[in-house]
CSV table of C-alpha atoms in Angstrom, one decimal:
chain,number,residue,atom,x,y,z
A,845,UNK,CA,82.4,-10.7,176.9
A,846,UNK,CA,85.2,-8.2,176.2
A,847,UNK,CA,85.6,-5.2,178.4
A,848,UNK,CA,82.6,-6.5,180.4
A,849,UNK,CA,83.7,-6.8,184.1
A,850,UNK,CA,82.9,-9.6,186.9
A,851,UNK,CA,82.7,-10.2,190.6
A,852,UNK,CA,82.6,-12.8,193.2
A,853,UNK,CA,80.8,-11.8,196.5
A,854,UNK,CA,81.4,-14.4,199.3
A,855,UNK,CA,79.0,-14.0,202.3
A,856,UNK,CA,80.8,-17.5,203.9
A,857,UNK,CA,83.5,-19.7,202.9
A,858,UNK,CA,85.2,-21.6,206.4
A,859,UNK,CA,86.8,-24.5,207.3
A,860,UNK,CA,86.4,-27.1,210.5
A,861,UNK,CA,88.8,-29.0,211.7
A,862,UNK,CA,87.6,-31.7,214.5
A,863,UNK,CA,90.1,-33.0,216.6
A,864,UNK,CA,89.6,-35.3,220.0
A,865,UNK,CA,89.7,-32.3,222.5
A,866,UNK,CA,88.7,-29.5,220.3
A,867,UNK,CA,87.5,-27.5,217.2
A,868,UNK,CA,89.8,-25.4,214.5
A,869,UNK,CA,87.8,-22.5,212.8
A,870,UNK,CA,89.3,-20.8,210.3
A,871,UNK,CA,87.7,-18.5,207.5
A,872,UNK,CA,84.6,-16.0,206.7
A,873,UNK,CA,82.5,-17.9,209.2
A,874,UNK,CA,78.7,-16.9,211.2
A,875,UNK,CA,79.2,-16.3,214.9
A,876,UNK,CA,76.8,-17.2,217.0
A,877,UNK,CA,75.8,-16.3,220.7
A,878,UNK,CA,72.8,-17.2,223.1
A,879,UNK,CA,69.2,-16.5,221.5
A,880,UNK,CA,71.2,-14.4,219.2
A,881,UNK,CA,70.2,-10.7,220.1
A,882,UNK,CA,73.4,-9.4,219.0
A,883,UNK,CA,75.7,-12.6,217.7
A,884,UNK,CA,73.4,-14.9,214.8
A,885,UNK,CA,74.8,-17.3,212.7
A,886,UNK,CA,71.2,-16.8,211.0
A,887,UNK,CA,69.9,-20.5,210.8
A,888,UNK,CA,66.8,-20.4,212.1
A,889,UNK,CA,63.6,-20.2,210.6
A,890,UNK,CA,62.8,-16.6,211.4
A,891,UNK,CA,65.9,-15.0,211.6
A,892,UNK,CA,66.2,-12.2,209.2
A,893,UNK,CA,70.0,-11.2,210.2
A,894,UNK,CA,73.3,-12.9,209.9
A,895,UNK,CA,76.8,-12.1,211.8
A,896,UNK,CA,79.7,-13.2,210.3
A,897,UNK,CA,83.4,-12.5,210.5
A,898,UNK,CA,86.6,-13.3,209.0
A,899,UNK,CA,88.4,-15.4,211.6
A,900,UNK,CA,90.4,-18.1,213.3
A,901,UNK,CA,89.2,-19.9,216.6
A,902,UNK,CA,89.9,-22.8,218.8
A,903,UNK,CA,87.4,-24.6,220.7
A,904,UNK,CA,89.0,-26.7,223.7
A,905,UNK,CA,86.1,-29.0,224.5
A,906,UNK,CA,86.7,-31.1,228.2
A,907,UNK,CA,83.1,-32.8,229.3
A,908,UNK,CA,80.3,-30.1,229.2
A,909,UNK,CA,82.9,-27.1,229.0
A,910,UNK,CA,84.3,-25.3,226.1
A,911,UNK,CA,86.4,-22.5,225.7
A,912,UNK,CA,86.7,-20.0,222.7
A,913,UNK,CA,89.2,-17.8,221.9
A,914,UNK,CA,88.5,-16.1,219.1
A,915,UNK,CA,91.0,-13.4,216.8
A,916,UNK,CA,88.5,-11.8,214.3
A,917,UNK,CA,88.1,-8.4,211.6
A,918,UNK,CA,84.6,-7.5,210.9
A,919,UNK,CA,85.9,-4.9,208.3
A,920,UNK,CA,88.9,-3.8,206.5
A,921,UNK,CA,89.1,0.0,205.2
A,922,UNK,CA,91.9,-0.9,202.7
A,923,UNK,CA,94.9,-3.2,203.2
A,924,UNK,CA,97.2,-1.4,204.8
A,925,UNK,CA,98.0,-2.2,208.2
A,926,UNK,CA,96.0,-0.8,211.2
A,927,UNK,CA,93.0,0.5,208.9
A,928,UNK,CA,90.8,-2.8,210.2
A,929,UNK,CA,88.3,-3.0,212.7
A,930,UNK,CA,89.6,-5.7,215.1
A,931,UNK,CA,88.3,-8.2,217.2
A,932,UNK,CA,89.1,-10.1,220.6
A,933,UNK,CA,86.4,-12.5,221.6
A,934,UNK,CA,86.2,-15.3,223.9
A,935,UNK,CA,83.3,-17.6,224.7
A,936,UNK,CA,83.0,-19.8,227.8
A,937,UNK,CA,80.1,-21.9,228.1
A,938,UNK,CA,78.8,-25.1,230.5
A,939,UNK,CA,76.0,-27.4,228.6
A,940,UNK,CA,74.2,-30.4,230.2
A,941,UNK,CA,72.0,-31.8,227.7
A,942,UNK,CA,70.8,-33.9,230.4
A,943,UNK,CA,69.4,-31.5,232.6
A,944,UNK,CA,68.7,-28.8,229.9
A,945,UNK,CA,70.6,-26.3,231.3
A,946,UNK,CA,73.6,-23.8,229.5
A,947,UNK,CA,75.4,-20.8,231.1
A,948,UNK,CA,77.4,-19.6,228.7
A,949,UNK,CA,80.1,-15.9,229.2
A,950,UNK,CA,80.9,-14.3,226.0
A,951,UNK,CA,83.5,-10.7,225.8
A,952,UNK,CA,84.3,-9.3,223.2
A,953,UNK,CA,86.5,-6.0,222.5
A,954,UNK,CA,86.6,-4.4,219.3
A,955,UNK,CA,89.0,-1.6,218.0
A,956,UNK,CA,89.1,0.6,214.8
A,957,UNK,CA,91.5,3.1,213.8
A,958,UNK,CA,90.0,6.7,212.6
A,959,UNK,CA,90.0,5.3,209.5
A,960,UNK,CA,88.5,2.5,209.5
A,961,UNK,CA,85.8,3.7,212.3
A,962,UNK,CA,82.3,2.1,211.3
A,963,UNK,CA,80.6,3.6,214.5
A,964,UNK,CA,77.2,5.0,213.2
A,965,UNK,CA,77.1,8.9,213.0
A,966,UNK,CA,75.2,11.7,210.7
A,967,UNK,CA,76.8,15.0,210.1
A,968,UNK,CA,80.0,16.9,211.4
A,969,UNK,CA,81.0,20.2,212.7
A,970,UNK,CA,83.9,21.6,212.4
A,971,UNK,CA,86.2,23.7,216.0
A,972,UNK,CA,84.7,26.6,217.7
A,973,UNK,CA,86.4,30.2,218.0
A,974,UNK,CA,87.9,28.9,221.2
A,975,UNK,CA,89.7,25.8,219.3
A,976,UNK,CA,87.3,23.2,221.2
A,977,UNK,CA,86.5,20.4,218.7
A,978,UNK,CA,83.0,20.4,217.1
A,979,UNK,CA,80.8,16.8,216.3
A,980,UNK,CA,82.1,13.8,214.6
A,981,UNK,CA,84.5,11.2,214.4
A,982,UNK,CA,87.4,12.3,215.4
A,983,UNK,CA,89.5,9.0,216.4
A,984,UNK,CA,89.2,5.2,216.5
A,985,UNK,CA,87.0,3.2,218.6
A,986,UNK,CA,87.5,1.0,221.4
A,987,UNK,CA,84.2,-0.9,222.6
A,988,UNK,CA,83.3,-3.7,225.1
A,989,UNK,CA,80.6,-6.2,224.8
A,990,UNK,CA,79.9,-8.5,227.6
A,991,UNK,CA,77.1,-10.9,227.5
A,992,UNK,CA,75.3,-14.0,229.4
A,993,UNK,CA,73.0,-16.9,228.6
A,994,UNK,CA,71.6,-18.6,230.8
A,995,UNK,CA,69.0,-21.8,229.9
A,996,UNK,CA,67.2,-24.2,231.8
A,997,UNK,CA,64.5,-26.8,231.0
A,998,UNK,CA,61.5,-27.5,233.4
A,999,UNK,CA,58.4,-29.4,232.7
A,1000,UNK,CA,56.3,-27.8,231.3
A,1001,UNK,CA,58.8,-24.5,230.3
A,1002,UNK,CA,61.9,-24.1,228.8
A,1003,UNK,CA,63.4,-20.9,229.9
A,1004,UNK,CA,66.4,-18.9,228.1
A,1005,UNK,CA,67.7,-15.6,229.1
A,1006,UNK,CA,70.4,-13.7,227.3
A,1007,UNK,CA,71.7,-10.4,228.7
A,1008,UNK,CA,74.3,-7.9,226.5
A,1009,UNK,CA,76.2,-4.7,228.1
A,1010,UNK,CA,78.1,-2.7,226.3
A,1011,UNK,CA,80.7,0.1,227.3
A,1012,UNK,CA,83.8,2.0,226.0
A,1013,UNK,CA,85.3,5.0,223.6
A,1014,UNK,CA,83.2,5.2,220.4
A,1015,UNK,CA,85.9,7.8,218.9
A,1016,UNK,CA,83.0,10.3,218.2
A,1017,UNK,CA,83.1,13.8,219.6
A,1018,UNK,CA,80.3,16.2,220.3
A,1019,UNK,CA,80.8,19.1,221.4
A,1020,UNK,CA,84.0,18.8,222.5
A,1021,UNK,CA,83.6,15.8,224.6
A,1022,UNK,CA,84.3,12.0,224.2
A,1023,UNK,CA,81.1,10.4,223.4
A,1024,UNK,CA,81.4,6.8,225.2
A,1025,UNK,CA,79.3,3.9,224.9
A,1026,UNK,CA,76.8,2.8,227.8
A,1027,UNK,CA,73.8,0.4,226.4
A,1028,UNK,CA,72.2,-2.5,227.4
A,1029,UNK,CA,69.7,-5.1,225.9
A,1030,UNK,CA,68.1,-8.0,227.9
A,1031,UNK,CA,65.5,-10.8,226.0
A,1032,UNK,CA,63.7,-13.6,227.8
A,1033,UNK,CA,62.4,-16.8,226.2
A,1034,UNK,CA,59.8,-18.6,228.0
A,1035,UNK,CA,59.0,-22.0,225.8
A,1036,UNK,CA,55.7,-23.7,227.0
A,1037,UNK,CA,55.7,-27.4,225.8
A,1038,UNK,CA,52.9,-29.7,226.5
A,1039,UNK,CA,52.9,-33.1,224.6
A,1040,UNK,CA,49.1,-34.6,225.1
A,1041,UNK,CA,48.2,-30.5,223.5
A,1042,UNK,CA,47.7,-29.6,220.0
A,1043,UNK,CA,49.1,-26.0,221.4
A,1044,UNK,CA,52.4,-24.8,222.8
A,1045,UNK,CA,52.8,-21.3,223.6
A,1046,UNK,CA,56.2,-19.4,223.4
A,1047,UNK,CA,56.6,-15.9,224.9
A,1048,UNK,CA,59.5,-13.5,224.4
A,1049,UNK,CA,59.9,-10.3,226.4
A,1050,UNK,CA,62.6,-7.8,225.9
A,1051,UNK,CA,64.0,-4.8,227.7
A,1052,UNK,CA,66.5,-2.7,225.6
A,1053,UNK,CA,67.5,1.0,226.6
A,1054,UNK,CA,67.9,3.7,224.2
A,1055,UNK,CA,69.7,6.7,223.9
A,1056,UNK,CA,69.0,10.0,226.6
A,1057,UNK,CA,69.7,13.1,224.3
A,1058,UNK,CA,70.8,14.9,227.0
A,1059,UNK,CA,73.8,13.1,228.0
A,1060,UNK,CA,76.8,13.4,225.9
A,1061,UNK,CA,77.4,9.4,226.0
A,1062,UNK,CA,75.2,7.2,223.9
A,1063,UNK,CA,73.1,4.9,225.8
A,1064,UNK,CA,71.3,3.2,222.6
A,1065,UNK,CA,71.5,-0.5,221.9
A,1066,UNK,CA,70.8,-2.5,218.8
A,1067,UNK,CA,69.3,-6.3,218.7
A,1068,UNK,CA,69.0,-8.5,215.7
């Protein structure tokens, strides 16, 4: 139709390329971690979140290890250079399908420029008489996620535990001080599997901390 305007939104579109001793990833792709808390590709039956990222990866695979670097951008402010938010993630993880049991590391560092800072924050204000710097964001973002799975399979339980800490510079400023990051979230899985039942039981428990208002750094964390 003339004058009538279209667009094409693309939530994944990846490519996978197997070789003997490892994996190519390359493209707007889900990222998985653990039971997911903070990293879900979003494939199982219940999950009602997705994380994915534009990126390109390398999996070295020798026996039950593998290794993941990983270069991603999670957002792009315009396409200029340096007005992304970046990421640096690697993922080591030890799987034994034999004896059920994974222990898996994952880090991951993510920076912004002022620009292109997506940290979450209502309202501004502006300097004092004295020249201090009121609220808001007020440079780019520098923050650290460090996580840990850890699964192992028992008769009758299966038992999965993912731990996430986070830390660094959010680029936020209230009242004249550097607002840093400093939260945590913990979730345990306890799968209870009995074959002669009609009934298996599955119990989740979860511990995350949320932000003290009277601290100046934000100790809140978000799960999926």
């Amino acid at each position: 139709e003339k004058n009538k305007s279209y667009s094409l939104q693309v939530s994944q579109l990846y490519a996978t390329i197997n070789q003997p001793y490892g994996t190519i990833l390359l493209g707007r792709a889900p990222l998985h971690f653990g039971l997911g808390i903070t990293h879900n590709a979003g494939i199982g039956p219940f999950d009602h979140w997705q994380d994915t990222y534009d990126l390109v990866s390398y999996k070295f695979i020798i026996g039950n290890f593998s290794f993941m670097p990983i270069i991603a951008k999670s957002y792009d402010y315009s396409v200029a250079q340096g007005r992304d938010v970046s990421n640096l993630i690697w993922h080591l993880d030890y799987n034994n399908p034999d004896t059920e049991s994974q222990i898996s590391l994952f880090h991951q560092t993510k920076t912004s420029s002022i620009e292109s800072n997506d940290t979450p924050y209502t309202g501004s204000t502006p300097a004092n008489s004295n020249g201090i710097p009121g609220s808001g964001i007020q440079g780019g973002s520098s923050i650290q996620q460090v996580g840990i799975f850890l699964s192992r399979g028992f008769e009758p339980v299966k038992i999965k535990f993912e731990a996430e800490f986070q830390s660094g510079n959010t680029g936020i400023v209230r009242n004249g001080e550097d607002v840093k990051a400093n939260g945590y979230g913990m979730v345990l899985d306890l799968d209870f599997v009995n074959p002669t039942s009609k009934f298996n039981w599955d119990l989740k428990l979860g511990l995350v901390s949320g932000d003290n208002p009277d601290t100046t750094n934000y100790e809140g964390f978000a799960l999926d």
